[in-house]
């Protein structure tokens, strides 16, 4: 654990050094931004490769938390002409969300609180720069845990709440995050739960034309039901 803490502190310092170099750079804003993104990725990959997702997900969550907040703090100095900035942010956000879905049910309180406060601060800083890439992580950070939302728990237990409550939850989460949840449930062989959630999403008017939820639902049905039941659904 001590080694992990030292590694996280070293990571924080290296990102801080990159931000300082960005601010003091004599290059054009675009060149300095491109260089920053390249160096940022190298540092992140180097540190993240110390742990395996399936063996040590919690130190990796710390790595992503530090990385995202560090990037957000540097955002105001990055050129709006640099296409790598939104791309990198998008990758960071999705990779972190994927990791969160893999985490054990209980994340230690201090680590989850650090993630929550960091995402709130990072999302605020990025919004000032006109960026919305952290919306997905911001939604997760508002909850007590990745799978802790009471409406979500009810849906996955097949105890469907009132329509208004379900729609409120779906609107909050957004199609991207819900698609990731469904794919994760399929991956861990919770096909029935994936089917229930996909069905809810496919029936929500706000997601019409988004997310391929109907196809995913039918895929889940193909995996769990007989041909007669499938024909009935079709």
XYZ file of C-alpha atoms in Angstrom:
234
model
C 0.000 0.000 0.000
C 2.886 2.350 0.872
C 4.393 1.659 -2.565
C 1.071 2.519 -4.159
C 0.870 5.825 -2.267
C 4.401 6.781 -3.301
C 3.629 5.926 -6.930
C 0.474 8.100 -6.868
C 2.404 11.036 -5.366
C 5.107 10.641 -8.021
C 2.399 10.619 -10.715
C 0.842 13.803 -9.324
C 4.258 15.522 -9.330
C 5.014 14.438 -12.918
C 1.679 15.798 -14.155
C 2.346 19.034 -12.250
C 5.734 19.325 -13.981
C 4.069 18.864 -17.388
C 1.562 21.621 -16.585
C 4.353 23.970 -15.473
C 6.268 23.241 -18.701
C 3.102 23.929 -20.718
C 2.622 27.331 -19.048
C 6.278 28.306 -19.550
C 6.596 26.928 -23.099
C 8.011 29.165 -25.828
C 6.305 27.056 -28.521
C 3.075 28.154 -30.218
C -0.054 27.302 -28.159
C -0.953 24.505 -30.607
C 2.527 22.933 -30.566
C 2.760 23.227 -26.768
C -0.673 21.583 -26.416
C 0.248 18.714 -28.767
C 3.471 18.148 -26.831
C 1.605 18.228 -23.498
C -0.954 15.626 -24.677
C 1.797 13.335 -25.955
C 3.816 13.558 -22.736
C 0.676 13.218 -20.615
C -0.237 9.942 -22.377
C 3.280 8.562 -21.938
C 3.281 9.286 -18.191
C -0.216 7.842 -17.759
C 0.553 4.611 -19.658
C 3.833 4.172 -17.783
C 2.131 4.459 -14.379
C -1.071 2.577 -15.238
C 0.943 -0.405 -16.546
C 2.203 -1.072 -12.996
C -1.149 -2.606 -12.088
C -3.513 -5.050 -13.794
C -7.194 -4.160 -14.050
C -8.413 -7.552 -12.868
C -5.936 -7.777 -9.960
C -5.451 -4.219 -8.675
C -8.346 -2.031 -9.833
C -8.261 0.334 -6.821
C -4.743 1.771 -7.432
C -5.769 2.200 -11.090
C -8.813 4.206 -9.992
C -6.427 6.483 -8.091
C -4.267 6.823 -11.217
C -7.269 7.857 -13.332
C -8.564 10.205 -10.626
C -5.216 12.016 -10.411
C -4.821 12.055 -14.215
C -8.267 13.517 -14.912
C -7.989 16.235 -12.271
C -4.448 17.116 -13.447
C -5.644 17.394 -17.058
C -8.594 19.554 -16.003
C -6.281 21.918 -14.112
C -4.167 22.324 -17.261
C -7.177 22.739 -19.593
C -7.281 26.548 -19.498
C -3.711 26.623 -20.919
C -4.436 24.201 -23.775
C -5.160 25.453 -27.287
C -8.748 25.122 -28.521
C -7.248 24.287 -31.954
C -5.645 21.106 -30.601
C -7.897 18.188 -31.593
C -6.050 15.839 -29.234
C -7.426 17.625 -26.159
C -11.101 16.555 -26.476
C -10.045 13.121 -27.830
C -7.781 12.469 -24.856
C -10.437 13.653 -22.415
C -13.020 11.379 -24.020
C -10.647 8.385 -23.806
C -9.813 9.168 -20.176
C -13.486 9.454 -19.251
C -14.561 6.209 -20.970
C -11.567 4.218 -19.681
C -12.224 5.388 -16.137
C -15.942 4.559 -16.431
C -15.115 1.056 -17.727
C -12.783 0.528 -14.768
C -15.445 1.745 -12.317
C -17.972 -0.789 -13.634
C -15.442 -3.569 -12.968
C -14.793 -2.533 -9.371
C -15.897 -4.669 -6.431
C -19.255 -3.630 -4.957
C -17.584 -1.783 -2.091
C -14.934 0.845 -2.786
C -13.173 2.072 0.385
C -14.892 5.258 1.582
C -11.833 7.537 1.418
C -11.037 6.483 -2.160
C -14.629 6.964 -3.347
C -14.822 10.387 -1.646
C -11.556 11.405 -3.328
C -12.971 10.308 -6.685
C -16.227 12.232 -6.032
C -14.537 15.495 -5.018
C -11.944 15.250 -7.839
C -14.590 14.673 -10.531
C -16.727 17.525 -9.216
C -13.753 19.899 -9.320
C -12.493 18.596 -12.699
C -15.950 18.791 -14.300
C -16.335 22.384 -13.074
C -12.907 23.405 -14.437
C -13.590 21.777 -17.815
C -17.038 23.354 -18.107
C -15.327 26.756 -17.766
C -13.340 25.785 -20.886
C -16.568 24.742 -22.641
C -15.899 21.005 -22.344
C -18.564 18.454 -21.409
C -16.472 15.265 -21.732
C -16.678 14.527 -18.002
C -20.495 14.511 -17.798
C -20.525 10.712 -17.638
C -18.057 10.527 -14.717
C -19.782 13.453 -13.037
C -23.042 11.428 -12.998
C -21.278 8.429 -11.409
C -19.549 10.660 -8.854
C -22.910 11.969 -7.599
C -23.855 8.466 -6.414
C -22.809 6.481 -3.334
C -21.240 3.791 -5.512
C -21.095 2.628 -9.123
C -24.072 0.249 -8.753
C -25.616 1.879 -5.668
C -28.446 3.861 -7.287
C -31.714 2.613 -5.742
C -33.690 2.851 -9.016
C -30.985 0.874 -10.832
C -30.940 -1.758 -8.057
C -34.722 -2.118 -8.319
C -34.610 -2.483 -12.125
C -31.858 -5.123 -11.931
C -33.850 -7.010 -9.275
C -36.831 -6.960 -11.665
C -38.820 -4.897 -9.146
C -39.624 -2.166 -11.629
C -40.225 1.247 -9.970
C -42.784 3.792 -11.170
C -42.354 4.937 -14.789
C -41.565 8.514 -13.754
C -38.769 7.311 -11.459
C -37.327 5.060 -14.185
C -37.393 7.884 -16.767
C -35.696 10.252 -14.308
C -32.895 7.710 -13.772
C -32.460 7.020 -17.520
C -32.330 10.745 -18.282
C -29.684 11.274 -15.587
C -27.449 8.379 -16.712
C -27.536 8.954 -20.470
C -27.334 6.311 -23.237
C -23.524 5.980 -23.269
C -23.213 5.007 -19.602
C -26.240 2.705 -19.749
C -24.822 0.950 -22.823
C -21.596 0.401 -20.887
C -23.548 -1.008 -17.939
C -25.442 -3.436 -20.189
C -22.261 -4.600 -21.951
C -20.608 -5.179 -18.573
C -23.571 -7.216 -17.316
C -23.436 -9.381 -20.471
C -19.668 -9.813 -20.016
C -20.101 -11.107 -16.438
C -22.931 -13.446 -17.521
C -25.724 -11.444 -15.849
C -27.768 -11.747 -19.040
C -31.168 -11.497 -17.319
C -30.174 -8.207 -15.653
C -28.766 -6.882 -18.930
C -32.037 -7.807 -20.682
C -34.199 -5.978 -18.109
C -32.066 -2.822 -18.326
C -31.889 -2.925 -22.153
C -35.686 -3.354 -22.315
C -36.205 -0.313 -20.049
C -33.881 1.754 -22.258
C -35.512 0.557 -25.506
C -38.941 1.634 -24.214
C -37.809 5.096 -23.070
C -39.001 7.754 -25.595
C -35.951 9.944 -24.866
C -33.602 7.298 -26.297
C -35.383 6.788 -29.605
C -32.733 6.266 -32.263
C -29.938 6.131 -29.662
C -27.925 3.259 -28.302
C -29.283 0.198 -30.193
C -31.043 -0.894 -27.006
C -33.735 -2.893 -28.822
C -31.124 -4.982 -30.656
C -29.218 -5.556 -27.414
C -32.417 -6.628 -25.666
C -33.217 -9.133 -28.435
C -29.637 -10.413 -28.278
C -30.057 -11.041 -24.532
C -33.352 -12.829 -25.214
C -31.593 -15.018 -27.829
C -29.048 -15.996 -25.185
C -31.563 -16.884 -22.463
C -34.917 -17.897 -23.932
C -36.332 -20.620 -26.150
C -37.113 -20.028 -29.834
C -40.852 -19.812 -29.077
C -40.320 -17.078 -26.487
C -38.040 -15.225 -28.894
C -40.637 -15.296 -31.673
C -43.177 -13.962 -29.191
C -40.886 -11.014 -28.356
C -40.191 -10.281 -32.048
